Amino acid sequence: MSIRFDLTYTDIDACEFENRFDQLAKANQELMNKTGIGNDFLGWVDYPVKYDKEEFGRIKKAAQKIQNSCEALVVIGIGGSYLGSKAVISALTSPFFNEEPRAKRKAPKIYFAGQNISGKYLENLLALLKDQDVCVNVISKSGTTTEPAIAFRFFKRFLEEKYGKDGARERIFVTTDKAKGALKFMATEEGYETFVIADDIGGRYSVFTAVGLLPIATAGIDIEALMAGGKSAYEDYNEPKFEKNPCFQYALYRNELYNRGKKIEILVDYDPSLEYLAEWWKQLFGESDGKDGKGLFPASVHFSTDLHSMGQMIQDGPKNHFETVIVIDDDQSDIKVFRDEKNLEGLNYLTGWEIDAINEKAYMGTLLAHVDGDVPNGIIHLKKLDAFHIGKLIYFFEKACGLNGYLMGVNPFDQPGVEAYKKNMFALLHKPGYEALTAELEERL
């Protein structure tokens, strides 16, 4: 199987789920038929099989154009507008992708902007790129989201000063609403090539759309294979038999442990390539679960690195958490430990061991220690790390997230709580229309 879920170390017997099967089947039916709560944002459910082939072709052509015309692509977006593409690019390219020579990369360097409000970050990135040929992909549904809007204002000026308005026009690619919004208006007025953010797909579910696909394709990753993985997941994870459906198993596992009083789910990986997959996963489940005082808090750790910082807390701290471990079954490298005559560090007993095999033993030792420490561990086995399997894993998490929201009784497709900080920020910046709130907040501060 491409993805397998192992319940062995969870302190849950599969038979404990039997009385939940009808509830799970109902949630799955509402999700797949798009009849459940939040169904105006269920376009992602069948997107891998019903996506716009014409736009998909334009995405591949645009990616080729960017590859041929620039040394660096700057992707401007925040949240779901950048995390999905960064997750896939980080998983499927070298950790040192941007530092590699172009002949090896065969693609532009990829940088991200608009995901923070740091003047230092923006200033340093602009300085780094001043002598390079640059293209920009700005991603925003409205075009008015503060963080990416600020970054794009600077990069638009940067490109126009460097290439002129006509030259900049050929280097700016916009992913936005099909018909409305400030960014759509600007793209039409300036003549930028545009791609669509669908009305019925929220940002955190948008990896398979132009939001994720254009940067991913520009990085030289096979988006045909990525979509094939999503399609395979769409077909496989509608299988009604619980024992054959790892997506169902994962959704019920996290829901069962939540009902037992566990409040934190920690996603664990043993490969640095998965660091940003974990960041995307945290947004997916954090924005989807956290409603009405409910929800598991999503956290992540990267082992063995974080065993030297977070391992003590996980092992011996409060028992309010459980771990979900992603294991890549196929080795990523065949590099081996070699013998050293002096053996000052005492490592010669490892002579001939592959580094990945040592990492596997670290995983097994940690698994047993944490289970002995009363921390349940569910294990997601991913057959290999390539575009097809990452595509399948992304859909696996998206569907499990939707199912889990329905099981918890919340709408997993909205995010009303995100607006609170924005209103306060606008008021403190004296944005017109927020005068009353400005006075209230300044008095509190």
Coordinates of N, CA and C in Angstrom, one line a residue, residues 140-143 174 176-192 194:
S140 N -3.3 35.6 -3.7 CA -4.2 36.2 -2.7 C -5.6 36.2 -3.3
K141 N -6.5 35.7 -2.5 CA -7.9 35.7 -3.0 C -8.4 37.1 -3.2
S142 N -8.2 38.0 -2.2 CA -8.7 39.3 -2.3 C -7.7 40.3 -2.8
G143 N -6.4 40.1 -2.5 CA -5.4 41.1 -2.8 C -5.2 42.1 -1.8
V174 N -0.2 36.0 -11.4 CA -1.1 36.3 -10.3 C -2.1 35.1 -10.2
T176 N -5.5 34.4 -8.1 CA -6.4 35.2 -7.3 C -7.9 34.8 -7.7
D177 N -8.8 35.6 -7.2 CA -10.2 35.3 -7.5 C -10.5 35.4 -9.0
K178 N -11.5 34.6 -9.5 CA -11.8 34.5 -10.9 C -12.3 35.8 -11.4
A179 N -13.1 36.6 -10.6 CA -13.8 37.7 -11.1 C -13.8 39.0 -10.3
K180 N -13.3 38.9 -9.0 CA -13.4 40.1 -8.2 C -12.2 40.3 -7.3
G181 N -12.2 41.4 -6.6 CA -11.1 41.7 -5.7 C -10.0 42.6 -6.2
A182 N -9.3 43.2 -5.3 CA -8.3 44.2 -5.7 C -7.2 43.6 -6.6
L183 N -6.8 42.4 -6.3 CA -5.7 41.8 -7.0 C -6.1 41.4 -8.4
K184 N -7.4 40.9 -8.6 CA -7.9 40.6 -9.9 C -8.0 41.9 -10.7
F185 N -8.5 43.0 -10.1 CA -8.6 44.2 -10.8 C -7.3 44.7 -11.3
M186 N -6.3 44.7 -10.4 CA -4.9 45.1 -10.8 C -4.4 44.2 -11.9
A187 N -4.6 42.9 -11.8 CA -4.0 42.0 -12.8 C -4.7 42.3 -14.2
T188 N -6.0 42.5 -14.2 CA -6.6 42.9 -15.5 C -6.1 44.2 -16.0
E189 N -6.0 45.2 -15.2 CA -5.6 46.5 -15.6 C -4.1 46.5 -16.1
E190 N -3.3 45.7 -15.5 CA -1.8 45.7 -15.8 C -1.5 44.6 -16.9
G191 N -2.5 43.7 -17.1 CA -2.2 42.7 -18.1 C -1.4 41.5 -17.7
Y192 N -1.4 41.2 -16.4 CA -0.7 40.0 -15.9 C -1.4 38.7 -16.2
T194 N -3.0 35.4 -15.2 CA -3.7 35.0 -14.0 C -4.1 33.6 -14.0

